[in-house]
């Protein structure tokens, strides 16, 4: 086990299990500290950009703004009839209305696709690498705003679940689990992961669903997730999934099906079909999100993802300010 140095402003140590000899442990510590350093740098960059005179404090991005049920009381003249609890009132003991209180505590919950289709891209720029970075950066942001953070890493099974909690130590624990996770399964089942999330999160939460969405039959469950929670969909893709280079006849390996197929990438028709499939899948996903009031962003893993996150949170910050004014 290697214990890393504490964050400069927090008296928190992070321990990472690293089996092997001392040389392996030193290398693991070095690599993980580099990973943490990158996350901190990106988080600060994002926070500075979002926090401004125009857009206000970054604080509201991870804070709840809704109402939650608190109690019942007898109906009084002037009460909003929409607040009447008809089930309780039907028992014959009077007309009761629901009392709500402002819900300021927010849970940020990350759903991360770790299936084999995420193992695509250049060295150190695989979709899974970028997904873990985004998850880590947003975890740091949420924890620093006193939000609770939870995590579900999924393939076609639950690879790792961390119950939502707060505190810097918990946040670093989430990042540690992200960094060292090695999935057991290669397949994907987004629909099942959504069902798990709906079951474990009883209160309205801010959910980040991070995936390449190379899967089928998840749309109905995604609608249910967006209805119950504040959903942000982050769609990751590699540039070669959009514009396949003409390299002649080459083998393409399907990591999830664990099969190889030979394709002629010199064929313009084939490359156009690949581009068309991606465009159709991404546009349908974006439309589904907008129809169900979920935020959607697509991120090319070969490009800097921080500007996309900055734009997302500026828009959300502005929307919240407009709604409250």
CSV table of C-alpha atoms in Angstrom, one decimal:
chain,number,residue,atom,x,y,z
A,1,UNK,CA,0.0,0.0,0.0
A,2,UNK,CA,1.3,3.4,-1.0
A,3,UNK,CA,0.1,6.6,0.9
A,4,UNK,CA,0.3,9.7,-1.3
A,5,UNK,CA,1.1,13.2,0.0
A,6,UNK,CA,-1.9,15.2,1.1
A,7,UNK,CA,-3.5,17.9,-1.0
A,8,UNK,CA,-1.9,21.3,-0.4
A,9,UNK,CA,-5.0,22.7,1.2
A,10,UNK,CA,-6.5,19.6,2.8
A,11,UNK,CA,-5.0,17.4,5.5
A,12,UNK,CA,-6.1,14.2,3.7
A,13,UNK,CA,-3.9,11.3,2.7
A,14,UNK,CA,-4.9,8.9,-0.1
A,15,UNK,CA,-3.8,5.3,0.1
A,16,UNK,CA,-3.5,3.2,-3.0
A,17,UNK,CA,-3.1,-0.6,-2.9
A,18,UNK,CA,-0.2,-1.5,-5.1
A,19,UNK,CA,1.0,-5.1,-4.9
A,20,UNK,CA,4.6,-5.8,-6.0
A,21,UNK,CA,8.1,-4.8,-5.1
A,22,UNK,CA,9.2,-1.4,-3.9
A,23,UNK,CA,10.1,-0.3,-7.5
A,24,UNK,CA,6.6,-1.1,-8.6
A,25,UNK,CA,5.1,0.8,-5.7
A,26,UNK,CA,7.3,3.9,-6.4
A,27,UNK,CA,6.2,3.8,-10.1
A,28,UNK,CA,2.5,3.4,-9.1
A,29,UNK,CA,2.8,6.3,-6.7
A,30,UNK,CA,4.4,8.5,-9.3
A,31,UNK,CA,1.9,7.7,-12.0
A,32,UNK,CA,-1.1,8.3,-9.7
A,33,UNK,CA,0.3,11.6,-8.4
A,34,UNK,CA,0.7,12.7,-12.0
A,35,UNK,CA,-3.0,11.7,-12.6
A,36,UNK,CA,-4.1,13.7,-9.6
A,37,UNK,CA,-2.0,16.7,-10.6
A,38,UNK,CA,-3.7,16.7,-14.0
A,39,UNK,CA,-7.2,16.6,-12.4
A,40,UNK,CA,-6.4,19.4,-10.0
A,41,UNK,CA,-5.1,21.6,-12.8
A,42,UNK,CA,-8.1,21.0,-15.0
A,43,UNK,CA,-10.5,21.5,-12.1
A,44,UNK,CA,-8.9,24.9,-11.2
A,45,UNK,CA,-9.0,25.9,-14.9
A,46,UNK,CA,-12.7,25.0,-15.1
A,47,UNK,CA,-13.6,26.7,-11.8
A,48,UNK,CA,-11.9,30.0,-12.8
A,49,UNK,CA,-13.7,30.1,-16.2
A,50,UNK,CA,-17.1,29.4,-14.7
A,51,UNK,CA,-16.8,31.7,-11.7
A,52,UNK,CA,-17.0,35.3,-13.0
A,53,UNK,CA,-18.9,38.5,-12.6
A,54,UNK,CA,-21.1,37.5,-15.5
A,55,UNK,CA,-21.9,33.9,-14.5
A,56,UNK,CA,-21.6,34.2,-10.7
A,57,UNK,CA,-20.3,31.7,-8.3
A,58,UNK,CA,-19.4,28.1,-9.2
A,59,UNK,CA,-21.2,27.1,-6.0
A,60,UNK,CA,-24.6,26.8,-7.5
A,61,UNK,CA,-23.6,24.3,-10.2
A,62,UNK,CA,-23.6,21.4,-7.7
A,63,UNK,CA,-26.3,22.6,-5.4
A,64,UNK,CA,-29.9,21.5,-5.3
A,65,UNK,CA,-32.6,24.0,-6.2
A,66,UNK,CA,-35.8,21.9,-5.8
A,67,UNK,CA,-38.3,21.2,-3.1
A,68,UNK,CA,-38.8,18.0,-1.0
A,69,UNK,CA,-41.8,16.8,0.9
A,70,UNK,CA,-41.6,17.7,4.7
A,71,UNK,CA,-45.0,17.3,6.4
A,72,UNK,CA,-48.8,17.5,6.1
A,73,UNK,CA,-51.2,20.0,7.7
A,74,UNK,CA,-54.9,20.8,7.4
A,75,UNK,CA,-56.0,22.9,4.5
A,76,UNK,CA,-56.4,26.6,5.1
A,77,UNK,CA,-58.2,29.2,3.1
A,78,UNK,CA,-55.8,30.5,0.4
A,79,UNK,CA,-53.7,27.4,0.1
A,80,UNK,CA,-52.8,26.2,-3.3
A,81,UNK,CA,-55.2,23.4,-4.2
A,82,UNK,CA,-52.4,21.7,-6.2
A,83,UNK,CA,-50.7,21.0,-2.8
A,84,UNK,CA,-53.7,19.0,-1.6
A,85,UNK,CA,-52.8,15.4,-0.7
A,86,UNK,CA,-55.9,13.6,-2.0
A,87,UNK,CA,-54.9,10.2,-0.8
A,88,UNK,CA,-54.7,11.4,2.9
A,89,UNK,CA,-57.8,13.6,2.5
A,90,UNK,CA,-59.9,10.7,1.2
A,91,UNK,CA,-59.6,9.0,4.6
A,92,UNK,CA,-62.2,11.3,5.9
A,93,UNK,CA,-60.3,13.2,8.6
A,94,UNK,CA,-60.1,16.5,6.8
A,95,UNK,CA,-58.5,18.1,3.8
A,96,UNK,CA,-54.7,18.0,4.0
A,97,UNK,CA,-52.0,19.8,2.0
A,98,UNK,CA,-48.4,18.9,1.6
A,99,UNK,CA,-45.7,21.1,3.1
A,100,UNK,CA,-42.4,21.3,1.2
A,101,UNK,CA,-39.0,22.6,2.3
A,102,UNK,CA,-36.2,23.8,0.1
A,103,UNK,CA,-33.7,21.0,-0.7
A,104,UNK,CA,-30.2,22.5,-0.9
A,105,UNK,CA,-28.2,19.3,-0.4
A,106,UNK,CA,-27.2,17.8,-3.7
A,107,UNK,CA,-25.8,14.5,-4.6
A,108,UNK,CA,-23.5,14.3,-7.7
A,109,UNK,CA,-23.6,10.7,-9.0
A,110,UNK,CA,-21.4,9.4,-11.8
A,111,UNK,CA,-22.4,6.6,-14.0
A,112,UNK,CA,-19.3,5.5,-16.0
A,113,UNK,CA,-19.3,3.0,-18.9
A,114,UNK,CA,-16.2,0.9,-18.6
A,115,UNK,CA,-17.0,-1.7,-21.2
A,116,UNK,CA,-14.5,-2.8,-23.9
A,117,UNK,CA,-15.8,-0.3,-26.5
A,118,UNK,CA,-14.3,2.4,-24.4
A,119,UNK,CA,-10.8,0.9,-25.0
A,120,UNK,CA,-10.5,2.8,-28.3
A,121,UNK,CA,-8.2,5.7,-29.2
A,122,UNK,CA,-4.6,6.7,-29.1
A,123,UNK,CA,-2.2,5.7,-26.2
A,124,UNK,CA,-3.2,7.6,-23.0
A,125,UNK,CA,-6.2,9.1,-25.0
A,126,UNK,CA,-8.4,6.1,-24.9
A,127,UNK,CA,-12.1,6.8,-24.4
A,128,UNK,CA,-11.9,5.2,-21.0
A,129,UNK,CA,-8.9,7.3,-20.0
A,130,UNK,CA,-10.7,10.5,-20.8
A,131,UNK,CA,-13.9,9.2,-19.1
A,132,UNK,CA,-11.9,8.6,-15.9
A,133,UNK,CA,-10.4,12.1,-16.1
A,134,UNK,CA,-13.7,13.8,-16.6
A,135,UNK,CA,-15.2,11.8,-13.7
A,136,UNK,CA,-12.2,12.7,-11.5
A,137,UNK,CA,-12.3,16.5,-12.4
A,138,UNK,CA,-16.0,16.7,-11.7
A,139,UNK,CA,-15.6,14.7,-8.4
A,140,UNK,CA,-13.1,17.3,-7.2
A,141,UNK,CA,-15.4,20.1,-8.1
A,142,UNK,CA,-18.4,18.5,-6.4
A,143,UNK,CA,-16.6,17.6,-3.2
A,144,UNK,CA,-15.2,21.1,-2.9
A,145,UNK,CA,-18.7,22.5,-3.1
A,146,UNK,CA,-19.7,20.2,-0.1
A,147,UNK,CA,-21.8,18.0,-2.4
A,148,UNK,CA,-22.1,14.3,-1.8
A,149,UNK,CA,-20.5,12.1,-4.5
A,150,UNK,CA,-21.3,8.6,-5.6
A,151,UNK,CA,-20.1,6.3,-8.4
A,152,UNK,CA,-21.3,3.4,-10.5
A,153,UNK,CA,-18.9,1.9,-13.0
A,154,UNK,CA,-20.7,-0.5,-15.3
A,155,UNK,CA,-20.3,-2.8,-18.2
A,156,UNK,CA,-23.1,-5.4,-18.5
A,157,UNK,CA,-22.7,-5.8,-14.8
A,158,UNK,CA,-21.9,-3.6,-11.8
A,159,UNK,CA,-18.2,-3.3,-11.9
A,160,UNK,CA,-17.9,-0.9,-8.9
A,161,UNK,CA,-20.4,1.0,-6.8
A,162,UNK,CA,-19.6,3.6,-4.2
A,163,UNK,CA,-22.4,4.9,-2.0
A,164,UNK,CA,-22.7,8.7,-2.1
A,165,UNK,CA,-20.9,10.6,0.7
A,166,UNK,CA,-19.1,13.9,1.3
A,167,UNK,CA,-15.7,15.0,2.4
A,168,UNK,CA,-12.3,15.3,0.6
A,169,UNK,CA,-11.2,11.9,1.8
A,170,UNK,CA,-14.2,10.3,0.2
A,171,UNK,CA,-13.7,12.2,-3.0
A,172,UNK,CA,-10.1,11.0,-3.2
A,173,UNK,CA,-11.3,7.5,-2.5
A,174,UNK,CA,-13.6,7.7,-5.5
A,175,UNK,CA,-10.8,8.9,-7.7
A,176,UNK,CA,-8.5,6.1,-6.4
A,177,UNK,CA,-11.2,3.5,-7.4
A,178,UNK,CA,-11.5,5.1,-10.8
A,179,UNK,CA,-7.8,5.0,-11.4
A,180,UNK,CA,-7.2,1.4,-10.5
A,181,UNK,CA,-10.4,-0.2,-11.8
A,182,UNK,CA,-10.0,-3.1,-14.2
A,183,UNK,CA,-13.4,-4.3,-15.6
A,184,UNK,CA,-14.3,-7.9,-15.4
A,185,UNK,CA,-16.7,-7.9,-18.4
A,186,UNK,CA,-16.2,-6.5,-21.9
A,187,UNK,CA,-19.9,-6.1,-22.7
A,188,UNK,CA,-22.4,-3.1,-22.2
A,189,UNK,CA,-25.8,-2.8,-20.7
A,190,UNK,CA,-26.7,0.8,-20.2
A,191,UNK,CA,-30.4,0.0,-19.5
A,192,UNK,CA,-29.5,-2.2,-16.6
A,193,UNK,CA,-27.1,0.3,-15.1
A,194,UNK,CA,-29.9,2.9,-15.2
A,195,UNK,CA,-32.2,0.6,-13.3
A,196,UNK,CA,-29.6,0.1,-10.6
A,197,UNK,CA,-29.1,3.9,-10.3
A,198,UNK,CA,-32.9,4.5,-10.1
A,199,UNK,CA,-33.0,1.9,-7.3
A,200,UNK,CA,-30.1,3.2,-5.2
A,201,UNK,CA,-30.9,6.9,-5.5
A,202,UNK,CA,-34.2,7.7,-3.8
A,203,UNK,CA,-33.8,11.5,-3.8
A,204,UNK,CA,-33.4,13.7,-6.8
A,205,UNK,CA,-29.7,14.0,-7.7
A,206,UNK,CA,-27.4,15.4,-10.3
A,207,UNK,CA,-26.3,12.5,-12.5
A,208,UNK,CA,-23.5,12.4,-15.0
A,209,UNK,CA,-23.9,9.5,-17.5
A,210,UNK,CA,-20.6,9.1,-19.3
A,211,UNK,CA,-20.5,6.6,-22.2
A,212,UNK,CA,-19.9,6.1,-25.9
A,213,UNK,CA,-23.5,4.9,-26.1
A,214,UNK,CA,-22.6,2.0,-28.4
A,215,UNK,CA,-25.6,0.0,-27.1
A,216,UNK,CA,-29.3,-0.6,-27.8
A,217,UNK,CA,-32.6,-0.5,-25.9
A,218,UNK,CA,-31.6,1.9,-23.2
A,219,UNK,CA,-33.8,4.8,-24.4
A,220,UNK,CA,-36.9,4.0,-22.3
A,221,UNK,CA,-34.8,3.8,-19.1
A,222,UNK,CA,-32.9,7.0,-19.9
A,223,UNK,CA,-36.3,8.8,-20.1
A,224,UNK,CA,-37.2,7.5,-16.7
A,225,UNK,CA,-33.8,8.6,-15.3
A,226,UNK,CA,-34.2,12.1,-16.7
A,227,UNK,CA,-37.7,12.5,-15.3
A,228,UNK,CA,-36.6,11.6,-11.8
A,229,UNK,CA,-33.1,13.3,-11.7
A,230,UNK,CA,-31.2,16.2,-13.1
A,231,UNK,CA,-29.3,14.4,-15.9
A,232,UNK,CA,-26.2,15.3,-17.8
A,233,UNK,CA,-25.3,13.0,-20.7
A,234,UNK,CA,-21.6,13.1,-21.7
A,235,UNK,CA,-21.2,11.3,-25.1
A,236,UNK,CA,-17.6,10.3,-25.8
A,237,UNK,CA,-16.3,9.4,-29.2
A,238,UNK,CA,-13.0,8.9,-31.0
A,239,UNK,CA,-12.4,10.9,-34.2
A,240,UNK,CA,-11.8,7.7,-36.2
A,241,UNK,CA,-15.3,6.6,-35.3
A,242,UNK,CA,-16.5,9.7,-37.3
A,243,UNK,CA,-13.9,9.8,-40.0
A,244,UNK,CA,-12.4,6.4,-40.6
A,245,UNK,CA,-9.0,6.8,-42.5
A,246,UNK,CA,-8.5,5.0,-45.7
A,247,UNK,CA,-6.0,2.3,-44.8
A,248,UNK,CA,-6.9,-0.4,-47.3
A,249,UNK,CA,-8.2,-3.8,-46.1
A,250,UNK,CA,-7.7,-4.1,-42.4
A,251,UNK,CA,-9.0,-6.2,-39.5
A,252,UNK,CA,-11.3,-4.5,-37.0
A,253,UNK,CA,-11.7,-6.1,-33.7
A,254,UNK,CA,-15.0,-5.9,-31.8
A,255,UNK,CA,-13.8,-6.0,-28.2
A,256,UNK,CA,-17.3,-6.6,-26.8
A,257,UNK,CA,-18.2,-9.4,-29.1
A,258,UNK,CA,-14.6,-10.6,-29.1
A,259,UNK,CA,-14.6,-11.1,-32.9
A,260,UNK,CA,-12.6,-9.8,-35.8
A,261,UNK,CA,-14.0,-8.7,-39.2
A,262,UNK,CA,-12.0,-7.6,-42.2
A,263,UNK,CA,-13.1,-4.3,-43.9
A,264,UNK,CA,-12.1,-2.3,-46.9
A,265,UNK,CA,-11.4,1.2,-45.5
A,266,UNK,CA,-10.4,2.4,-48.9
A,267,UNK,CA,-14.0,2.2,-49.9
A,268,UNK,CA,-15.6,5.6,-49.8
A,269,UNK,CA,-19.0,4.1,-49.5
A,270,UNK,CA,-18.0,2.1,-46.4
A,271,UNK,CA,-16.4,5.2,-44.7
A,272,UNK,CA,-19.5,7.3,-45.5
A,273,UNK,CA,-21.7,4.6,-44.0
A,274,UNK,CA,-19.6,4.6,-40.8
A,275,UNK,CA,-19.9,8.4,-40.6
A,276,UNK,CA,-23.6,8.2,-41.2
A,277,UNK,CA,-24.2,5.6,-38.5
A,278,UNK,CA,-22.3,7.7,-35.9
A,279,UNK,CA,-24.2,10.9,-36.9
A,280,UNK,CA,-27.5,9.1,-36.7
A,281,UNK,CA,-26.8,7.6,-33.3
A,282,UNK,CA,-25.5,10.8,-31.8
A,283,UNK,CA,-28.3,13.0,-33.2
A,284,UNK,CA,-30.9,10.6,-31.9
A,285,UNK,CA,-29.3,10.6,-28.4
A,286,UNK,CA,-29.1,14.4,-28.4
A,287,UNK,CA,-32.7,14.7,-29.4
A,288,UNK,CA,-33.8,12.2,-26.8
A,289,UNK,CA,-32.0,14.2,-24.1
A,290,UNK,CA,-33.5,17.5,-25.2
A,291,UNK,CA,-37.0,16.1,-25.3
A,292,UNK,CA,-36.6,14.9,-21.7
A,293,UNK,CA,-34.9,18.0,-20.4
A,294,UNK,CA,-31.5,16.4,-19.9
A,295,UNK,CA,-28.3,18.2,-20.8
A,296,UNK,CA,-26.2,16.7,-23.6
A,297,UNK,CA,-22.6,17.3,-24.7
A,298,UNK,CA,-20.4,15.3,-27.0
A,299,UNK,CA,-16.7,15.1,-26.5
A,300,UNK,CA,-14.0,14.0,-29.0
A,301,UNK,CA,-11.4,12.2,-26.9
A,302,UNK,CA,-8.6,13.5,-29.1
A,303,UNK,CA,-9.4,17.1,-28.2
A,304,UNK,CA,-9.3,19.2,-25.0
A,305,UNK,CA,-12.5,18.4,-23.1
A,306,UNK,CA,-12.3,21.2,-20.6
A,307,UNK,CA,-13.8,23.9,-22.9
A,308,UNK,CA,-16.9,21.6,-23.4
A,309,UNK,CA,-17.3,21.3,-19.6
A,310,UNK,CA,-16.9,25.0,-19.1
A,311,UNK,CA,-19.5,25.8,-21.7
A,312,UNK,CA,-21.9,23.2,-20.2
A,313,UNK,CA,-21.7,24.7,-16.7
A,314,UNK,CA,-21.9,28.3,-17.9
A,315,UNK,CA,-25.1,27.5,-19.7
A,316,UNK,CA,-26.4,25.7,-16.6
A,317,UNK,CA,-25.4,28.5,-14.3
A,318,UNK,CA,-27.1,31.1,-16.6
A,319,UNK,CA,-30.2,28.9,-16.8
A,320,UNK,CA,-30.5,28.6,-13.1
A,321,UNK,CA,-30.0,32.3,-12.6
A,322,UNK,CA,-32.7,33.1,-15.1
A,323,UNK,CA,-35.1,30.6,-13.6
A,324,UNK,CA,-34.7,32.0,-10.1
A,325,UNK,CA,-35.1,35.7,-11.2
